[in-house]
mmCIF file of C-alpha atoms in Angstrom:
data_model
loop_
_atom_site.group_PDB
_atom_site.id
_atom_site.type_symbol
_atom_site.label_atom_id
_atom_site.label_comp_id
_atom_site.label_asym_id
_atom_site.label_seq_id
_atom_site.Cartn_x
_atom_site.Cartn_y
_atom_site.Cartn_z
ATOM 1 C CA UNK A 1 -14.064 6.742 -3.748
ATOM 2 C CA UNK A 2 -11.124 8.631 -3.970
ATOM 3 C CA UNK A 3 -7.728 7.135 -3.358
ATOM 4 C CA UNK A 4 -7.487 10.480 -0.745
ATOM 5 C CA UNK A 5 -10.029 9.963 0.745
ATOM 6 C CA UNK A 6 -9.001 7.101 2.145
ATOM 7 C CA UNK A 7 -5.637 8.067 2.499
ATOM 8 C CA UNK A 8 -3.956 11.212 5.214
ATOM 9 C CA UNK A 9 -0.412 12.859 5.107
ATOM 10 C CA UNK A 10 0.134 10.774 7.314
ATOM 11 C CA UNK A 11 -0.416 7.164 5.856
ATOM 12 C CA UNK A 12 2.390 7.782 3.357
ATOM 13 C CA UNK A 13 5.946 6.522 3.988
ATOM 14 C CA UNK A 14 9.068 7.738 2.390
ATOM 15 C CA UNK A 15 12.528 6.103 2.033
ATOM 16 C CA UNK A 16 11.591 3.016 4.133
ATOM 17 C CA UNK A 17 14.455 0.434 4.823
ATOM 18 C CA UNK A 18 12.889 -2.900 4.616
ATOM 19 C CA UNK A 19 15.654 -5.500 3.672
ATOM 20 C CA UNK A 20 12.502 -8.386 2.814
ATOM 21 C CA UNK A 21 9.250 -8.564 1.628
ATOM 22 C CA UNK A 22 8.530 -9.674 5.548
ATOM 23 C CA UNK A 23 9.578 -7.020 7.042
ATOM 24 C CA UNK A 24 8.397 -4.366 4.727
ATOM 25 C CA UNK A 25 4.592 -5.819 5.578
ATOM 26 C CA UNK A 26 5.614 -5.989 8.997
ATOM 27 C CA UNK A 27 7.425 -2.129 8.712
ATOM 28 C CA UNK A 28 3.341 -1.295 7.580
ATOM 29 C CA UNK A 29 1.412 -3.395 9.327
ATOM 30 C CA UNK A 30 2.724 -1.412 12.368
ATOM 31 C CA UNK A 31 1.875 2.257 10.136
ATOM 32 C CA UNK A 32 -1.143 1.101 9.835
ATOM 33 C CA UNK A 33 -1.784 -0.136 13.428
ATOM 34 C CA UNK A 34 -0.782 3.083 15.524
ATOM 35 C CA UNK A 35 -3.225 4.811 12.183
ATOM 36 C CA UNK A 36 -6.654 2.592 12.702
ATOM 37 C CA UNK A 37 -6.345 1.149 16.004
ATOM 38 C CA UNK A 38 -6.137 -2.659 15.032
ATOM 39 C CA UNK A 39 -3.927 -5.139 16.175
ATOM 40 C CA UNK A 40 -0.361 -4.797 14.693
ATOM 41 C CA UNK A 41 0.070 -8.921 14.491
ATOM 42 C CA UNK A 42 -3.343 -9.009 13.095
ATOM 43 C CA UNK A 43 -2.851 -7.400 10.619
ATOM 44 C CA UNK A 44 0.028 -8.353 10.175
ATOM 45 C CA UNK A 45 -0.990 -12.038 10.196
ATOM 46 C CA UNK A 46 -4.100 -10.680 7.762
ATOM 47 C CA UNK A 47 -1.740 -9.544 4.699
ATOM 48 C CA UNK A 48 0.457 -12.467 5.335
ATOM 49 C CA UNK A 49 -1.879 -14.670 4.580
ATOM 50 C CA UNK A 50 -3.193 -12.775 1.648
ATOM 51 C CA UNK A 51 0.377 -13.169 0.046
ATOM 52 C CA UNK A 52 0.511 -17.117 0.884
ATOM 53 C CA UNK A 53 -2.152 -17.251 -1.517
ATOM 54 C CA UNK A 54 -0.061 -15.635 -4.550
ATOM 55 C CA UNK A 55 2.297 -12.293 -4.506
ATOM 56 C CA UNK A 56 0.507 -9.217 -4.441
ATOM 57 C CA UNK A 57 3.526 -8.026 -6.446
ATOM 58 C CA UNK A 58 1.885 -7.288 -9.829
ATOM 59 C CA UNK A 59 4.646 -5.807 -11.681
ATOM 60 C CA UNK A 60 7.224 -2.283 -12.516
ATOM 61 C CA UNK A 61 8.229 -2.551 -8.811
ATOM 62 C CA UNK A 62 4.962 -1.972 -7.495
ATOM 63 C CA UNK A 63 2.940 -4.096 -4.593
ATOM 64 C CA UNK A 64 -0.955 -3.986 -4.018
ATOM 65 C CA UNK A 65 -1.073 -6.179 -0.168
ATOM 66 C CA UNK A 66 -4.564 -6.057 0.952
ATOM 67 C CA UNK A 67 -7.050 -7.846 3.193
ATOM 68 C CA UNK A 68 -9.875 -7.420 5.507
ATOM 69 C CA UNK A 69 -10.567 -6.761 9.124
ATOM 70 C CA UNK A 70 -13.114 -7.044 11.678
ATOM 71 C CA UNK A 71 -13.701 -3.734 13.422
ATOM 72 C CA UNK A 72 -12.523 -1.242 10.638
ATOM 73 C CA UNK A 73 -15.509 1.232 9.790
ATOM 74 C CA UNK A 74 -14.447 2.038 6.414
ATOM 75 C CA UNK A 75 -11.263 1.643 3.528
ATOM 76 C CA UNK A 76 -7.578 2.540 4.577
ATOM 77 C CA UNK A 77 -4.584 3.157 2.035
ATOM 78 C CA UNK A 78 -1.434 3.061 2.837
ATOM 79 C CA UNK A 79 1.783 4.058 0.610
ATOM 80 C CA UNK A 80 5.442 3.076 1.245
ATOM 81 C CA UNK A 81 8.585 3.991 -1.116
ATOM 82 C CA UNK A 82 11.825 2.041 0.121
ATOM 83 C CA UNK A 83 15.148 3.454 0.110
ATOM 84 C CA UNK A 84 16.412 -0.089 -2.632
ATOM 85 C CA UNK A 85 13.497 -2.122 -3.995
ATOM 86 C CA UNK A 86 12.854 -5.997 -2.125
ATOM 87 C CA UNK A 87 11.950 -9.362 -3.401
ATOM 88 C CA UNK A 88 8.265 -9.394 -3.752
ATOM 89 C CA UNK A 89 7.903 -12.519 -5.311
ATOM 90 C CA UNK A 90 6.364 -10.476 -8.492
ATOM 91 C CA UNK A 91 4.440 -11.841 -11.392
ATOM 92 C CA UNK A 92 6.905 -9.963 -13.510
ATOM 93 C CA UNK A 93 10.303 -11.080 -11.047
ATOM 94 C CA UNK A 94 11.173 -7.334 -10.616
ATOM 95 C CA UNK A 95 12.080 -6.213 -7.554
ATOM 96 C CA UNK A 96 9.645 -3.907 -5.416
ATOM 97 C CA UNK A 97 9.789 -0.661 -3.967
ATOM 98 C CA UNK A 98 6.690 1.229 -4.572
ATOM 99 C CA UNK A 99 3.834 -0.508 -2.284
ATOM 100 C CA UNK A 100 -0.246 0.773 -1.853
ATOM 101 C CA UNK A 101 -1.591 -1.365 1.242
ATOM 102 C CA UNK A 102 -5.288 -1.694 1.316
ATOM 103 C CA UNK A 103 -7.518 -2.975 4.895
ATOM 104 C CA UNK A 104 -10.959 -3.001 4.281
ATOM 105 C CA UNK A 105 -13.690 -3.553 6.426
ATOM 106 C CA UNK A 106 -14.964 -7.475 6.600
ATOM 107 C CA UNK A 107 -17.916 -6.922 5.011
ATOM 108 C CA UNK A 108 -17.714 -4.663 2.548
ATOM 109 C CA UNK A 109 -16.248 -6.208 -0.683
ATOM 110 C CA UNK A 110 -17.433 -3.255 -2.953
ATOM 111 C CA UNK A 111 -15.186 -1.016 -1.385
ATOM 112 C CA UNK A 112 -12.722 -2.699 -1.184
ATOM 113 C CA UNK A 113 -12.907 -4.264 -4.704
ATOM 114 C CA UNK A 114 -13.221 -0.137 -5.969
ATOM 115 C CA UNK A 115 -10.345 0.988 -3.873
ATOM 116 C CA UNK A 116 -8.018 -1.782 -4.615
ATOM 117 C CA UNK A 117 -9.620 -0.692 -8.427
ATOM 118 C CA UNK A 118 -8.328 2.973 -7.967
ATOM 119 C CA UNK A 119 -4.798 1.730 -6.143
ATOM 120 C CA UNK A 120 -3.952 -0.905 -9.372
ATOM 121 C CA UNK A 121 -4.678 2.369 -12.168
ATOM 122 C CA UNK A 122 -3.005 5.269 -10.086
ATOM 123 C CA UNK A 123 0.000 2.539 -9.790
ATOM 124 C CA UNK A 124 0.114 1.049 -13.544
ATOM 125 C CA UNK A 125 0.316 4.109 -14.799
ATOM 126 C CA UNK A 126 4.241 5.136 -15.933
ATOM 127 C CA UNK A 127 4.178 8.571 -15.529
ATOM 128 C CA UNK A 128 2.895 8.481 -12.194
ATOM 129 C CA UNK A 129 5.616 5.640 -11.027
ATOM 130 C CA UNK A 130 8.030 7.662 -11.973
ATOM 131 C CA UNK A 131 7.016 10.529 -10.373
ATOM 132 C CA UNK A 132 6.787 8.878 -6.957
ATOM 133 C CA UNK A 133 10.128 7.743 -7.279
ATOM 134 C CA UNK A 134 11.463 11.376 -7.528
ATOM 135 C CA UNK A 135 8.820 12.725 -5.334
ATOM 136 C CA UNK A 136 11.045 13.866 -2.138
ATOM 137 C CA UNK A 137 7.412 14.958 0.561
ATOM 138 C CA UNK A 138 5.094 12.627 2.201
ATOM 139 C CA UNK A 139 2.621 16.605 0.913
ATOM 140 C CA UNK A 140 4.362 15.896 -3.003
ATOM 141 C CA UNK A 141 2.498 12.192 -3.104
ATOM 142 C CA UNK A 142 -0.129 13.085 -1.053
ATOM 143 C CA UNK A 143 -1.471 15.984 -3.648
ATOM 144 C CA UNK A 144 -0.694 13.646 -6.606
ATOM 145 C CA UNK A 145 -2.485 10.769 -4.953
ATOM 146 C CA UNK A 146 -5.046 14.072 -5.479
ATOM 147 C CA UNK A 147 -4.279 15.651 -8.544
ATOM 148 C CA UNK A 148 -4.782 12.443 -9.988
ATOM 149 C CA UNK A 149 -7.959 11.094 -9.452
#
């Protein structure tokens, strides 16, 4: 599975103005609802439920919120770059400005784990994070996703 297979340019958000973790996840849930057809509140509640188990902020200004959903036919990926970093209770204590959110079908654990691993590898590279913070368009971010595979 490639990240470009679970995303489109429409699933990339540049310059989000969220000022808290909660607002960020609400904004991403809204975007995800538009694309997946799932209920926005269902997405938000499921993602928050997972966050309450432990933050998905895994360091260096990145987070990987995720959840499993009944009614999805495939894995969906969403990327957001924030205007200003927000506290995400990340493992290193640093605020987050790069977020990759994954929504997966309820019964498809293998694809969910594969997508999590792909997104994690993508965000862990210093050079990739630097590029993501400098890129000025969704097209360039999507191209970076394609070229990184």
